[in-house]
C-alpha positions in Angstrom: 0.4 0.2 0.0 1.4 3.5 -1.1 1.9 5.8 2.0 -0.6 8.3 3.2 -1.2 10.7 6.0 -2.7 9.1 9.2 -3.0 11.8 11.5 -2.3 15.7 12.0 -2.4 17.0 15.6 -2.5 20.9 15.8 -2.0 23.3 18.3 -2.4 26.8 18.5 0.8 28.7 20.5 0.5 32.5 21.5 4.5 33.6 22.1 5.1 36.5 24.5 7.6 38.9 23.1 10.3 40.6 25.2 9.2 44.1 25.1 5.8 45.5 22.6 7.1 47.5 19.5 6.1 49.2 17.1 5.6 51.0 13.6 5.0 52.9 11.6 1.1 51.3 11.9 1.2 52.1 15.6 2.8 55.7 15.3 -0.4 56.7 13.1 -3.1 54.8 15.3 -3.6 52.2 12.8 -2.5 49.5 15.3 -1.4 48.9 19.1 2.0 47.7 20.0 2.8 44.2 19.0 2.9 42.5 22.7 3.1 38.5 20.6 2.9 36.6 18.4 0.3 33.6 16.9 1.2 30.7 15.3 -0.3 27.2 13.8 1.7 24.9 13.6 0.6 20.9 11.7 2.4 18.0 13.0 1.6 14.9 10.1 2.3 12.1 10.7 2.1 8.8 7.5 1.6 5.4 7.7 4.9 4.4 6.9 5.6 6.7 10.4 7.3 10.0 8.6 6.9 13.1 10.4 6.6 16.3 9.2 6.4 20.0 11.5 4.9 22.5 9.3 3.9 26.4 10.6 2.1 29.6 10.0 0.9 32.7 12.5 -0.2 36.4 12.9 0.4 39.6 14.6 -2.5 41.4 16.6 -4.9 39.4 14.9 -6.2 35.8 13.3 -5.0 32.9 15.3 -7.4 31.9 16.9 -9.2 31.8 13.3 -6.3 30.0 11.1 -6.7 27.6 13.6 -10.4 27.3 13.6 -10.6 27.3 10.2 -8.0 24.4 9.8 -9.2 22.4 12.7 -12.5 22.4 10.1 -11.2 20.7 7.1 -8.7 19.0 8.9 -9.9 15.4 7.7 -9.4 16.6 4.0 -5.7 15.5 3.8 -6.2 12.0 6.3 -6.1 9.1 3.6 -4.1 10.9 1.1 -0.8 10.4 -0.1 1.3 13.0 1.1 3.4 13.0 -2.0 0.7 14.6 -3.8 1.3 17.8 -2.3 -0.6 20.1 -4.3 -3.6 17.8 -4.7 -4.1 18.0 -0.9 -3.6 21.6 -1.1 -6.2 22.2 -3.7 -8.4 19.6 -1.2 -8.0 21.8 1.5 -9.0 24.8 -0.5 -12.3 23.1 -2.1 -13.3 22.2 1.2 -13.1 25.8 2.7 -13.9 27.4 -0.1 -16.5 29.3 1.2 -14.8 31.7 2.7 -12.2 32.3 -0.2 -8.8 31.9 -1.5 -6.9 34.1 0.5 -6.4 36.1 3.7 -7.0 33.8 6.8 -8.5 29.9 4.9 -5.9 30.1 2.8 -3.0 30.7 6.0 -4.4 28.4 7.7 -3.8 25.7 4.7 0.0 27.3 4.7 0.5 25.0 8.1 -0.3 22.0 6.5 1.3 23.0 3.9 4.6 23.6 4.8 4.4 19.7 7.1 3.9 18.1 4.2 7.3 19.9 2.4 8.9 19.3 5.8 7.9 16.3 6.0 8.8 15.3 1.7 12.0 16.6 2.1 12.7 14.9 6.0 12.3 11.7 3.9 14.7 11.7 1.3 16.9 12.8 4.0 17.7 16.2 2.2 17.3 19.7 3.3 14.1 21.0 1.6 16.4 23.6 -0.4 18.3 20.8 -1.5 15.1 18.9 -2.8 13.4 21.7 -4.6 17.3 22.7 -6.3 19.5 24.9 -4.3 21.3 27.5 -6.4 23.7 28.3 -3.0 24.5 27.4 0.9 23.8 30.9 2.5 22.6 34.3 1.4 22.5 37.8 2.9 20.6 38.1 6.2 20.3 41.2 7.1 17.6 42.5 10.8 14.6 43.9 11.2 13.9 43.3 15.2 16.0 46.0 16.5 15.1 48.7 14.3 11.5 49.0 15.4 10.0 53.0 15.9 9.6 52.5 19.8 13.0 52.7 19.9 15.8 55.7 20.3 18.6 56.2 17.6 21.1 55.2 20.4 19.3 52.0 20.8 19.2 51.0 17.1 22.2 51.9 17.2 23.4 49.7 19.7 21.5 46.6 18.1 23.0 47.3 15.3 25.9 47.1 16.3 24.9 43.4 18.2 23.7 42.2 15.1 26.7 43.5 12.8 29.2 41.3 15.6 27.0 38.2 15.6 28.1 37.6 11.7 24.7 39.6 10.3 25.0 41.6 7.0 22.4 45.0 6.7 20.1 46.1 8.8 16.7 47.5 8.5 15.2 50.3 10.6 11.2 51.4 10.3 10.1 54.8 8.9 6.8 56.3 8.5 6.2 58.1 11.6 3.9 61.6 11.3 6.5 64.1 11.2 8.6 62.8 7.9 11.3 64.7 9.7 12.1 62.6 12.4 12.5 60.3 9.5 14.9 61.8 7.9 16.9 62.6 11.3 16.8 58.6 12.2 17.7 57.1 8.8 20.7 60.2 8.4 21.6 59.2 12.2 21.6 55.1 11.8 23.4 55.3 8.0 26.4 57.6 9.8 26.7 54.8 12.2 27.1 51.8 9.8 28.8 53.7 7.4 29.1 51.1 3.8 26.5 48.1 6.3 23.7 47.9 3.4 20.7 49.3 4.7 17.2 49.4 4.7 14.2 51.5 5.5 10.5 49.9 5.9 6.9 52.0 6.1 4.6 49.8 6.4 2.2 50.9 4.4 1.9 54.8 6.6 3.0 56.7 3.3 0.2 58.0 0.4 1.2 58.6 -3.3 2.7 62.3 -2.9 4.4 61.9 0.9 5.4 58.4 -0.8 7.2 60.4 -4.0 8.8 62.8 -1.9 10.2 61.1 0.6 11.5 58.5 -1.8 13.6 61.6 -3.2 14.6 62.1 0.2 15.9 59.1 0.8 17.7 58.7 -2.2 20.6 59.9 -0.8 21.1 57.6 1.9 22.8 54.4 -0.3 19.5 52.1 0.5 19.2 48.7 -0.4 15.9 49.4 -0.9 12.3 51.3 0.6 9.7 49.0 1.7 5.6 49.7 1.0 5.5 53.0 1.0 2.3 52.6 -0.1 -1.0 50.9 0.6 0.0 47.3 -0.1 -2.4 46.5 -2.7 -2.2 49.6 -4.9 0.2 48.0 -7.3 0.6 50.6 -9.7 1.7 53.4 -6.8 4.3 50.7 -6.2 5.2 50.1 -9.8 5.3 53.4 -10.7 7.9 54.5 -7.4 9.6 51.0 -9.2 10.1 52.6 -12.4 11.0 56.4 -11.1 13.6 56.3 -8.0 16.6 54.8 -8.5 16.5 52.9 -4.8 14.9 49.6 -5.4 11.1 49.6 -3.9 10.3 46.9 -2.3 6.5 45.2 -0.8 4.7 42.2 -0.8 4.6 40.6 2.9 0.8 41.7 3.2 -0.2 40.2 0.5 -2.2 36.8 0.6 -2.8 34.6 -2.3 -0.6 34.6 -5.5 -3.2 36.7 -7.7 -2.3 39.8 -5.2 1.2 39.4 -6.5 0.7 38.8 -9.6 -1.2 42.2 -9.9 2.4 43.5 -9.2 3.8 42.4 -12.4 0.6 43.3 -14.1 1.1 47.0 -12.9 4.9 46.3 -14.7 6.3 46.5 -10.7 10.3 46.1 -11.1 11.0 46.8 -7.5 11.5 43.3 -4.6 9.1 41.4 -4.1 8.7 40.0 -0.7 6.3 36.8 -0.5 5.8 35.7 3.2 5.6 31.6 2.5 2.3 31.5 5.5 0.4 34.5 4.1 0.7 33.5 0.3 -0.4 29.9 1.7 2.5 27.8 1.6 5.3 27.0 0.1 2.8 25.5 -2.7 2.0 29.0 -3.4 5.2 30.7 -3.1 7.1 28.6 -5.2 4.4 29.0 -8.7 4.6 33.2 -7.0 8.5 32.7 -7.6 8.5 31.1 -10.8 6.7 33.7 -12.8 9.0 36.7 -10.2 12.0 35.2 -11.8 10.6 35.1 -15.2 10.2 38.8 -14.7 13.8 39.4 -13.9 12.4 40.9 -9.9 14.7 40.2 -7.1 13.1 37.9 -4.0 13.4 39.0 -0.4 10.8 36.4 1.4 9.3 38.5 4.9 10.3 36.8 8.1 9.9 33.4 8.7 13.3 32.9 8.4 13.2 29.0 9.2 11.1 28.8 6.5 12.6 30.8 3.8 15.8 30.2 3.9 15.0 27.1 1.7 13.4 29.3 -0.3 15.6 32.1 -0.8 18.7 29.5 -1.7 16.4 27.5 -4.0 15.9 31.0 -6.9 17.9 31.9 -9.3 19.6 35.1 -8.1 20.3 35.2 -4.4 18.1 37.2 -2.6 17.9 39.1 1.3 17.1 36.5 4.0 14.6 38.3 6.9 16.9 37.7 10.4 13.8 37.6 13.5 15.3 35.7 16.0 11.5 36.3 18.0 10.6 32.8 17.4 13.2 30.9 18.9 12.5 29.4 22.2 9.7 27.4 20.0 12.7 25.2 18.2 15.6 22.5 19.2 18.1 24.6 17.2 19.4 27.7 15.1 20.1 29.0 12.0 24.0 29.6 11.9 24.7 33.1 10.8 28.4 34.3 10.2 30.3 36.5 7.7 26.9 38.6 6.8 25.0 36.0 5.9 22.5 32.8 6.3 23.3 29.5 6.3 21.5 26.5 4.8 21.0 23.6 7.0 22.5 20.8 6.4 19.2 18.8 9.3 16.5 17.3 6.6 13.2 19.1 6.0 13.4 22.4 7.3 15.6 21.7 10.0 13.5 22.2 13.1 12.9 20.4 16.0 9.4 21.3 18.1 11.3 23.1 21.7 9.1 22.6 25.3 9.2 26.4 25.4 6.1 25.4 22.6 4.9 22.8 24.0 4.0 25.1 26.6 3.1 28.4 25.2 0.1 26.0 23.2 -3.0 27.1 24.2 -5.1 24.7 21.9 -4.4 21.4 19.9 -6.4 18.9 17.9 -5.4 15.6 16.6 -7.2 13.7 13.5 -6.8 10.2 12.3 -4.7 7.9 14.0 -1.0 8.1 14.3 -1.1 4.0 13.9 -3.0 4.7 9.7 
């Protein structure tokens, strides 16, 4: 008998942050400071005893909804061939079709989709990147977690120095404050501190088109790797126009939750840096679909967050991406990413290369099981 999915265990995990963080959405009054990350974990076991693990996540809202949605449709995966990942994915989409094919619906499926890719690579005895077909064993890495807006310039400098000493190669800071002059003062101070170190800025969608043009023009002087999300995430034409106007690349895409939403950028003529997020776009399966199209269009890639997943996907992209370093999820896993010489290195362990920690179990607030471990 062919191997099949015997059981699934879903876990909702609430991971508190050591300190609340604020980006431009907080300073403009649209959101509250971020105090925790809520994750949805899927653990899969097959009739042959092979296991896989994947996760999705949410910030500020949506975690319970992701968990509830996957609980409703998870039974559909039981008994299916775990190697037929695209088939399993589509069956889950149709099982929950009444709530659509983006947003919470696909973010919920993402946890199981990632787990099936992890399982397939583990069964092959290969890191996921090697199973997909890697172009490289390491990628350039930058840190974001030290550059939030609640931090003073001096705090940002201290954290940036610590990141560089730890082997990280680039630093990203947040902008998009109500007073644009404050943004420029902070950028100038951090650029002076970093010298020639690669630097990025992220406005988290808080500028309108007029302000974005003015700010991008001012920011040209600071030799940035990119200006991220200067406009609303769904303003594909606006991002495309900026990407043709300025020398500094424009980056966007992290908030988009389906392949069609990302394709709107390409259709608008966007020529910047795409930042798909596998848990948000719906999993590794749709991430790879879009990555193929982005590569064909000649776009650079810098996947958002979730470095435990994205290092593998970045290693399998034809042109070298940047990978985003966030240490926030470290307590949930036994292993750590290797970072040195300004680069993040591909794990040599099978699959994603991570096992869940006791701390992950301790932060679990709900679990649900489907199928039988013995098939």
